[in-house]
Amino acid sequence: MTAPRPLRVRPGRPLAGVVVPPGDKSITHRAILLGLVARGETIIEHANPGDDCAASLRCAECLGASVRRTADGTIHLVGTGGRLRDPGGPLECGNSGTTLRLLAGLLVAQPFTSTLRGDESLHRRPVGRIIEPLRLMGALLSAEQGDRLPPLVITGAPLHAIEYRVPMASAQVATCVLFAGLAASGVTTVELPGPARDHTQRMLPAFGVPVEAKTLAHGGSRLALTGPASPLGLSLRVPGDFSAAAFFLATAAATPGARVTASGVSLNPTRTGFLDVLERMGARVERREDATAGGESVGEVTVTGPDALEACDIPADWVPRMIDEIPAWCVVAVAARGISRLTGASELRVKESDRLAVLAANLTTLGIAVTETPEGLAIQGGPVGGGRVMTHLDHRIAMTFAVLGTRARGPIEIDDATAIATSYPGFVETLRTLGGVVETGESG
Ligand code: S3P
């Protein structure tokens, strides 16, 4: 266990400036893991530099990929052509649910036994949702607490293609099944009940594996690939992570006179639902799409804080397009006139922390009137006081309260900011560049 790293953010002037966020975490994980099973070399520029993607990279090395990183962070990864090496010990996924769930899909057909495990937070996150479809494909795997929680133990077995309806709009589950489908004979089909990030179906064809993707009436999708299929290494540049930029964009929206631009950021529509919400609440949002990279659109977004924001309800069907931005949305909801209600968001209870409970507890500490419901929150806008908040090893909770500290009435102290490094090691520096007053080190 490393010592906790507290962080204190003092109220200051409205944030202003340009953010160039790190490479997208979801896209980086997928590129590393597909690179691992691909033939030939995969070159990943502007890879996410955080601990979560480092965990995927370390696992890829343990499984036989040969990895070299250049000074600018570019990853050069020579893949295994699908024949992974027995790691000879547990695969450490750290705090990363994406590493564990996606890698499981690649391990189920390998001729050895492997164990996927991680930190305390990861061991509280459900794996039953991937065990069920993988078993239907013929996989042999088990987990703790009645096959509900990691560690996950996988013994390779021959797989067959399935047609599977994912019960929740989870891109991780869909990706896990499609990854397993690469080694199964026949057409593996996955149906998602609602919109979810679509990076996998954009990236697989770039690796030479066609995916048939259909959008369904309810906003969900049906994805199919034919196995066995063998991905071929590629070169790609990862766009900036919208979810990382969202903390600064939220703060700009919540502070009259603030103006923040995120540059080189992914504008994939399955990820940018939060911008639509900011506009509805009265913030000025300007988007400029500049280019596409690896099948993903990239551009610039500027958010300007208006004099007043209106409360806005988030219905269940909006949640998937802003699932990782709900913590940042709280920064905006507390600044709005009236009560903002979030519904249909029970998935937030199984993220790096129980985000509904942790957001409610921390907002209450800071003097905000908030009600926690089984599937959501109701937040009454109002003045934010200073105080000490708890992150529970959750990077997005830490970053939410750090940016909130810039517009609170007193300093906000974060008990332990270590988790920020899982996705955004340069976060504090960026916050300072935009005008944030941040103190690191032990509290007095
Ligand atoms: C991710 C999918 C989402 C998201 C997570 C990353 C991915 O999780 O919250 O941060 O890269 O596929 P779910 O698929 O569980 O919704």
Coordinates of C-alpha atoms and ligand atoms in Angstrom, one line a residue:
M1 CA 0.0 0.0 0.0
T2 CA 1.4 3.4 -0.9
A3 CA 0.9 6.3 1.5
P4 CA -2.2 8.5 0.8
R5 CA -1.6 11.7 -1.2
P6 CA -3.9 14.4 0.0
L7 CA -4.7 17.4 -2.2
R8 CA -6.1 20.8 -1.2
V9 CA -7.7 23.1 -3.8
R10 CA -8.5 26.7 -2.8
P11 CA -11.2 28.9 -4.3
G12 CA -9.7 31.1 -7.1
R13 CA -10.4 32.9 -10.2
P14 CA -12.6 31.4 -13.0
L15 CA -10.6 28.8 -15.0
A16 CA -9.4 29.9 -18.3
G17 CA -7.2 28.5 -21.0
V18 CA -6.6 25.5 -23.2
V19 CA -6.4 21.8 -22.2
V20 CA -4.8 19.1 -24.3
P21 CA -6.0 16.0 -22.6
P22 CA -4.1 12.7 -22.5
G23 CA -4.9 10.0 -25.0
D24 CA -8.3 8.3 -24.6
K25 CA -8.2 5.5 -22.0
S26 CA -10.8 3.3 -23.7
I27 CA -9.1 3.5 -27.1
T28 CA -5.7 2.9 -25.7
H29 CA -6.7 -0.3 -23.8
R30 CA -8.3 -1.7 -27.0
A31 CA -5.3 -0.8 -29.1
I32 CA -2.9 -2.5 -26.6
L33 CA -5.0 -5.7 -26.3
L34 CA -5.7 -6.1 -30.0
G35 CA -2.0 -5.4 -30.6
L36 CA -1.2 -8.3 -28.2
V37 CA -3.2 -10.8 -30.3
A38 CA -2.3 -9.3 -33.7
R39 CA 0.3 -10.4 -36.1
G40 CA 3.1 -7.9 -36.6
E41 CA 3.7 -4.5 -35.0
T42 CA 1.2 -2.1 -33.5
I43 CA 2.3 1.5 -33.0
I44 CA 0.2 3.6 -30.6
E45 CA 0.9 7.3 -30.5
H46 CA -0.5 9.5 -27.8
A47 CA -1.4 6.5 -25.7
N48 CA -3.0 7.2 -22.4
P49 CA -0.2 7.5 -19.8
G50 CA -2.1 6.4 -16.8
D51 CA -1.7 3.4 -14.5
D52 CA -4.8 1.6 -16.0
C53 CA -3.4 1.4 -19.5
A54 CA 0.0 0.7 -18.0
A55 CA -1.7 -2.4 -16.4
S56 CA -2.9 -3.5 -19.8
L57 CA 0.5 -3.0 -21.3
R58 CA 2.2 -5.0 -18.5
C59 CA -0.3 -7.8 -18.9
A60 CA 0.4 -7.8 -22.7
E61 CA 4.1 -8.1 -22.0
C62 CA 3.5 -11.0 -19.5
L63 CA 1.5 -12.7 -22.2
G64 CA 4.2 -12.5 -24.8
A65 CA 4.0 -9.1 -26.5
S66 CA 7.3 -7.4 -27.0
V67 CA 7.0 -3.8 -26.0
R68 CA 9.1 -0.7 -26.5
R69 CA 8.2 2.8 -25.5
T70 CA 9.9 5.8 -27.1
A71 CA 10.6 9.1 -25.2
D72 CA 7.4 10.7 -26.3
G73 CA 5.3 7.8 -24.9
T74 CA 4.6 6.1 -28.2
I75 CA 4.1 2.4 -27.7
H76 CA 5.6 -0.1 -30.2
L77 CA 4.2 -3.5 -29.5
V78 CA 5.0 -6.7 -31.5
G79 CA 2.0 -9.0 -31.2
T80 CA 1.8 -12.7 -30.7
G81 CA -0.3 -13.6 -33.7
G82 CA -2.9 -15.0 -31.3
R83 CA -0.7 -17.5 -29.4
L84 CA -0.3 -16.0 -26.0
R85 CA 2.5 -17.1 -23.6
D86 CA 1.6 -18.6 -20.3
P87 CA 2.3 -15.8 -17.9
G88 CA 3.3 -18.2 -15.2
G89 CA 1.7 -16.1 -12.4
P90 CA -1.3 -13.8 -11.8
L91 CA -2.0 -11.0 -14.2
E92 CA -2.1 -7.8 -12.2
C93 CA -4.9 -5.4 -13.4
G94 CA -4.5 -2.8 -10.7
N95 CA -7.5 -0.5 -10.5
S96 CA -8.5 -1.3 -14.1
G97 CA -11.9 -2.9 -14.8
T98 CA -11.3 -2.5 -18.5
T99 CA -8.1 -4.5 -18.4
L100 CA -9.7 -7.3 -16.5
R101 CA -12.9 -7.6 -18.5
L102 CA -11.4 -7.1 -22.0
L103 CA -8.4 -9.3 -21.4
A104 CA -10.7 -12.1 -20.1
G105 CA -12.2 -12.3 -23.6
L106 CA -8.8 -12.9 -25.1
L107 CA -7.6 -15.5 -22.5
V108 CA -10.6 -17.9 -22.6
A109 CA -9.3 -19.7 -25.7
Q110 CA -5.6 -19.9 -24.7
P111 CA -4.2 -23.3 -23.7
F112 CA -3.2 -22.4 -20.1
T113 CA -4.7 -21.3 -16.8
S114 CA -4.5 -17.6 -15.9
T115 CA -5.6 -15.5 -13.0
L116 CA -6.7 -11.9 -13.3
R117 CA -6.6 -9.8 -10.1
G118 CA -6.2 -6.3 -8.9
D119 CA -6.6 -3.8 -6.1
E120 CA -9.2 -3.6 -3.4
S121 CA -11.5 -1.5 -5.6
L122 CA -11.3 -3.9 -8.5
H123 CA -12.1 -6.8 -6.3
R124 CA -15.4 -5.2 -5.5
R125 CA -16.4 -4.9 -9.2
P126 CA -18.8 -7.5 -10.8
V127 CA -17.5 -10.1 -13.2
G128 CA -20.6 -12.2 -13.4
R129 CA -21.6 -10.1 -16.4
I130 CA -18.7 -11.5 -18.4
I131 CA -18.7 -15.0 -16.9
E132 CA -22.2 -15.6 -18.2
P133 CA -21.6 -15.1 -21.9
L134 CA -18.1 -16.5 -21.9
R135 CA -19.5 -19.8 -20.4
L136 CA -22.1 -19.9 -23.1
M137 CA -19.2 -19.9 -25.6
G138 CA -17.7 -22.9 -23.8
A139 CA -15.2 -21.1 -21.6
L140 CA -14.1 -22.4 -18.3
L141 CA -13.8 -19.7 -15.6
S142 CA -14.6 -19.0 -12.0
A143 CA -14.5 -16.1 -9.6
E144 CA -14.9 -15.4 -5.9
Q145 CA -18.2 -15.0 -3.9
G146 CA -20.2 -17.3 -6.1
D147 CA -18.5 -16.2 -9.4
R148 CA -19.4 -12.6 -8.8
L149 CA -16.1 -10.9 -7.9
P150 CA -12.4 -11.0 -8.9
P151 CA -9.9 -12.6 -8.9
L152 CA -11.0 -14.4 -12.0
V153 CA -9.5 -17.7 -12.9
I154 CA -9.6 -18.8 -16.5
T155 CA -8.7 -22.2 -18.1
G156 CA -8.5 -22.2 -21.8
A157 CA -11.0 -24.2 -23.8
P158 CA -12.3 -24.4 -27.4
L159 CA -15.0 -21.8 -28.0
H160 CA -18.0 -21.6 -30.2
A161 CA -19.8 -18.5 -31.5
I162 CA -22.9 -17.3 -29.7
E163 CA -25.7 -14.8 -30.1
Y164 CA -25.8 -12.8 -26.9
R165 CA -28.0 -10.0 -25.6
V166 CA -26.1 -8.0 -23.0
P167 CA -28.5 -7.1 -20.1
M168 CA -26.9 -3.7 -19.6
A169 CA -25.5 -1.2 -22.1
S170 CA -21.9 -2.1 -21.3
A171 CA -19.2 -1.6 -23.9
Q172 CA -16.9 -3.7 -21.7
V173 CA -19.1 -6.7 -21.8
A174 CA -19.8 -6.4 -25.5
T175 CA -16.0 -6.0 -26.2
C176 CA -15.2 -9.0 -24.0
V177 CA -17.6 -11.2 -26.0
L178 CA -16.3 -9.9 -29.4
F179 CA -12.7 -10.5 -28.3
A180 CA -13.6 -14.1 -27.4
G181 CA -15.4 -14.3 -30.7
L182 CA -12.0 -13.7 -32.5
A183 CA -11.1 -17.3 -31.4
A184 CA -14.5 -18.9 -31.8
S185 CA -15.7 -20.6 -35.0
G186 CA -18.7 -19.0 -36.6
V187 CA -20.5 -15.7 -36.2
T188 CA -20.5 -14.1 -32.7
T189 CA -23.3 -11.7 -32.3
V190 CA -23.8 -9.2 -29.4
E191 CA -26.8 -7.1 -28.9
L192 CA -26.7 -4.0 -26.6
P193 CA -29.9 -2.7 -25.1
G194 CA -28.9 1.0 -25.4
P195 CA -26.2 3.3 -26.7
A196 CA -22.6 2.5 -25.5
R197 CA -19.2 3.6 -26.6
D198 CA -18.4 2.1 -30.0
H199 CA -14.6 2.2 -30.1
T200 CA -14.4 -1.6 -30.5
Q201 CA -16.5 -1.8 -33.6
R202 CA -14.5 1.2 -35.0
M203 CA -11.1 -0.3 -34.2
L204 CA -11.5 -4.0 -35.1
P205 CA -11.9 -3.2 -38.9
A206 CA -8.8 -1.1 -38.7
F207 CA -7.0 -4.2 -37.4
G208 CA -8.4 -6.1 -40.4
V209 CA -11.4 -7.8 -38.7
P210 CA -14.7 -6.8 -40.3
V211 CA -17.6 -6.1 -37.8
E212 CA -21.1 -5.8 -39.0
A213 CA -22.7 -3.1 -36.9
K214 CA -26.5 -2.2 -36.9
T215 CA -28.1 0.5 -34.8
L216 CA -31.4 -0.7 -33.3
A217 CA -34.6 1.2 -32.8
H218 CA -34.0 1.8 -29.0
G219 CA -30.5 3.3 -29.7
G220 CA -28.8 0.0 -28.9
S221 CA -26.8 -2.0 -31.4
R222 CA -26.2 -5.4 -32.9
L223 CA -22.6 -6.3 -33.6
A224 CA -21.3 -9.4 -35.4
L225 CA -17.9 -10.8 -36.3
T226 CA -16.9 -14.0 -37.9
G227 CA -14.2 -16.1 -36.2
P228 CA -11.6 -17.4 -36.1
A229 CA -10.2 -14.1 -37.2
S230 CA -6.7 -12.8 -36.9
P231 CA -6.0 -9.1 -36.4
L232 CA -3.1 -7.5 -38.1
G233 CA -1.0 -4.8 -36.4
L234 CA -1.4 -1.2 -37.3
S235 CA -0.3 2.4 -36.5
L236 CA -2.7 4.7 -34.8
R237 CA -2.8 8.0 -33.0
V238 CA -5.1 8.1 -30.0
P239 CA -7.4 11.1 -29.8
G240 CA -7.6 13.1 -26.5
D241 CA -9.8 11.7 -23.8
F242 CA -13.1 13.5 -23.6
S243 CA -13.8 12.1 -20.1
A244 CA -10.5 13.7 -18.8
A245 CA -11.4 17.0 -20.4
A246 CA -14.9 16.9 -19.0
F247 CA -13.8 18.0 -15.5
F248 CA -12.4 21.3 -16.8
L249 CA -15.3 21.8 -19.2
A250 CA -17.8 21.2 -16.3
T251 CA -16.0 23.8 -14.2
A252 CA -16.0 26.3 -17.0
A253 CA -19.8 25.8 -17.4
A254 CA -20.3 26.2 -13.7
T255 CA -18.4 29.4 -13.2
P256 CA -19.5 32.8 -14.7
G257 CA -16.7 34.3 -16.7
A258 CA -14.8 31.0 -17.1
R259 CA -13.8 29.7 -20.5
V260 CA -12.0 26.5 -21.2
T261 CA -11.1 24.9 -24.6
A262 CA -10.2 21.2 -24.9
S263 CA -8.1 20.6 -27.9
G264 CA -7.4 17.4 -29.9
V265 CA -10.2 15.7 -28.0
S266 CA -12.3 12.8 -29.2
L267 CA -15.7 13.9 -30.3
N268 CA -17.1 10.4 -30.8
P269 CA -20.9 10.9 -30.4
T270 CA -21.2 7.9 -28.1
R271 CA -19.0 9.8 -25.6
T272 CA -20.2 13.4 -25.8
G273 CA -23.7 13.3 -24.3
F274 CA -22.4 15.6 -21.5
L275 CA -21.9 18.5 -24.0
D276 CA -25.6 18.3 -24.9
V277 CA -26.5 18.5 -21.2
L278 CA -24.2 21.5 -20.7
E279 CA -26.0 23.2 -23.5
R280 CA -29.4 22.4 -22.1
M281 CA -28.4 23.9 -18.7
G282 CA -27.4 27.1 -20.4
A283 CA -23.7 26.9 -21.0
R284 CA -22.2 28.0 -24.3
V285 CA -20.6 25.1 -26.1
E286 CA -18.7 25.5 -29.3
R287 CA -17.5 22.3 -31.1
R288 CA -15.2 22.2 -34.1
E289 CA -14.6 18.8 -35.6
D290 CA -11.1 18.9 -37.3
A291 CA -10.2 15.4 -38.4
T292 CA -10.7 11.7 -38.0
A293 CA -8.0 9.5 -36.6
G294 CA -8.3 5.7 -36.6
G295 CA -12.1 5.9 -37.3
E296 CA -12.6 8.4 -34.5
S297 CA -13.5 12.0 -34.9
V298 CA -11.3 14.6 -33.2
G299 CA -11.7 18.3 -32.6
E300 CA -11.9 21.2 -30.2
V301 CA -14.6 22.1 -27.7
T302 CA -14.9 25.5 -25.9
V303 CA -17.2 25.9 -23.0
T304 CA -18.0 29.3 -21.6
G305 CA -19.7 29.8 -18.2
P306 CA -23.0 31.8 -18.4
D307 CA -24.2 34.1 -15.6
A308 CA -26.8 31.5 -14.6
L309 CA -27.4 27.8 -15.2
E310 CA -30.8 26.0 -15.0
A311 CA -31.2 22.6 -13.4
C312 CA -31.5 19.7 -15.8
D313 CA -32.8 16.1 -15.3
I314 CA -30.8 13.2 -16.7
P315 CA -33.2 10.4 -17.8
A316 CA -32.0 6.8 -17.9
D317 CA -31.5 6.7 -21.6
W318 CA -29.1 9.7 -21.6
V319 CA -26.8 8.0 -19.0
P320 CA -24.8 5.7 -21.2
R321 CA -23.6 8.5 -23.4
M322 CA -22.2 10.3 -20.3
I323 CA -21.6 7.4 -17.9
D324 CA -18.1 8.5 -17.0
E325 CA -19.1 12.2 -16.9
I326 CA -21.8 11.9 -14.2
P327 CA -19.3 12.9 -11.4
A328 CA -18.3 16.0 -13.5
W329 CA -22.0 16.7 -14.0
C330 CA -22.4 17.1 -10.3
V331 CA -20.1 20.2 -10.5
V332 CA -22.6 21.8 -12.9
A333 CA -25.7 20.6 -11.0
V334 CA -24.6 22.3 -7.8
A335 CA -24.1 25.6 -9.7
A336 CA -27.6 25.5 -11.3
R337 CA -30.9 27.1 -10.2
G338 CA -33.2 24.3 -8.9
I339 CA -33.0 20.6 -8.4
S340 CA -31.3 18.4 -11.0
R341 CA -32.3 14.7 -11.0
L342 CA -30.3 11.8 -12.3
T343 CA -32.2 8.5 -12.9
G344 CA -31.5 5.0 -14.2
A345 CA -27.8 5.2 -13.2
S346 CA -27.4 2.1 -11.0
E347 CA -24.3 1.2 -13.1
L348 CA -22.5 4.0 -11.2
R349 CA -22.7 1.8 -8.1
V350 CA -20.2 -0.7 -9.7
K351 CA -17.6 1.7 -11.0
E352 CA -14.2 2.3 -9.3
S353 CA -16.3 3.2 -6.2
D354 CA -20.1 3.2 -5.6
R355 CA -20.2 6.6 -7.2
L356 CA -23.8 7.4 -6.2
A357 CA -23.1 6.9 -2.5
V358 CA -19.7 8.6 -2.6
L359 CA -20.9 11.6 -4.6
A360 CA -23.9 12.0 -2.2
A361 CA -21.7 11.7 0.9
N362 CA -19.1 14.2 -0.3
L363 CA -21.6 16.8 -1.6
T364 CA -23.4 16.6 1.8
T365 CA -20.1 17.2 3.5
L366 CA -19.7 20.4 1.4
G367 CA -23.2 21.6 2.4
I368 CA -25.1 20.7 -0.7
A369 CA -28.7 19.3 -0.3
V370 CA -28.5 16.0 -2.1
T371 CA -30.8 12.9 -2.0
E372 CA -29.4 9.5 -3.0
T373 CA -31.9 7.1 -4.6
P374 CA -31.3 3.5 -5.6
E375 CA -30.6 4.5 -9.2
G376 CA -29.7 8.2 -9.0
L377 CA -29.3 11.5 -7.2
A378 CA -31.3 14.7 -6.8
I379 CA -29.1 17.7 -6.3
Q380 CA -30.3 21.1 -5.2
G381 CA -28.0 23.8 -6.6
G382 CA -26.5 26.1 -4.0
P383 CA -23.3 27.4 -2.4
V384 CA -20.5 24.9 -2.0
G385 CA -18.6 25.1 1.3
G386 CA -15.1 23.9 2.0
G387 CA -14.4 20.5 3.7
R388 CA -12.7 17.2 3.4
V389 CA -13.9 14.6 0.9
M390 CA -13.1 10.9 0.5
T391 CA -12.2 9.4 -2.9
H392 CA -12.4 5.6 -2.2
L393 CA -9.6 4.9 -4.8
D394 CA -11.7 6.5 -7.5
H395 CA -9.9 8.8 -9.9
R396 CA -13.1 10.5 -11.2
I397 CA -14.3 11.3 -7.7
A398 CA -10.9 12.8 -6.9
M399 CA -10.9 15.0 -10.0
T400 CA -14.5 16.1 -9.5
F401 CA -13.9 17.5 -6.1
A402 CA -10.5 19.0 -7.1
V403 CA -12.2 21.1 -9.8
L404 CA -15.1 21.9 -7.5
G405 CA -12.6 23.4 -5.0
T406 CA -11.9 26.2 -7.5
R407 CA -15.4 27.6 -7.1
A408 CA -16.2 26.6 -3.5
R409 CA -16.4 29.1 -0.6
G410 CA -13.5 27.4 1.3
P411 CA -10.7 25.0 0.4
I412 CA -11.7 21.4 -0.5
E413 CA -9.3 18.8 0.8
I414 CA -9.2 15.5 -1.0
D415 CA -8.1 12.6 1.4
D416 CA -6.1 10.8 -1.2
A417 CA -5.5 11.8 -4.8
T418 CA -3.3 8.8 -5.7
A419 CA -6.1 7.3 -8.0
I420 CA -5.9 10.3 -10.4
A421 CA -2.8 8.7 -11.9
T422 CA -5.0 5.8 -13.1
S423 CA -6.2 7.9 -16.0
Y424 CA -4.7 11.5 -15.9
P425 CA -1.2 11.8 -14.3
G426 CA -0.9 15.4 -15.5
F427 CA -4.3 16.5 -14.1
V428 CA -3.0 18.7 -11.2
E429 CA -0.5 20.5 -13.5
T430 CA -3.3 21.2 -16.0
L431 CA -5.6 22.5 -13.3
R432 CA -2.8 24.9 -12.2
T433 CA -2.2 26.0 -15.8
L434 CA -5.9 27.0 -16.0
G435 CA -5.6 29.1 -12.8
G436 CA -6.4 26.5 -10.1
V437 CA -4.8 27.0 -6.7
V438 CA -3.7 23.5 -5.7
E439 CA -1.6 22.4 -2.7
T440 CA -0.2 18.9 -2.6
G441 CA 1.3 17.1 0.4
E442 CA 0.3 16.3 4.0
S443 CA -2.6 18.2 5.5
G444 CA -2.0 20.2 8.7
Ligands
S3P1 C1 -15.5 1.5 -20.8 C2 -16.8 1.3 -20.7 C3 -17.6 1.8 -19.6 C4 -16.9 3.0 -18.9 C5 -15.5 2.6 -18.5 C6 -14.7 2.2 -19.8 C7 -14.7 0.8 -21.9 O1 -17.9 0.8 -18.7 O2 -17.6 3.3 -17.7 O3 -14.8 3.7 -17.8 O4 -13.6 1.2 -22.2 O5 -15.3 0.0 -22.5 P1 -19.2 -0.2 -18.9 O6 -18.9 -0.9 -20.2 O7 -19.1 -1.1 -17.8 O8 -20.4 0.6 -19.0

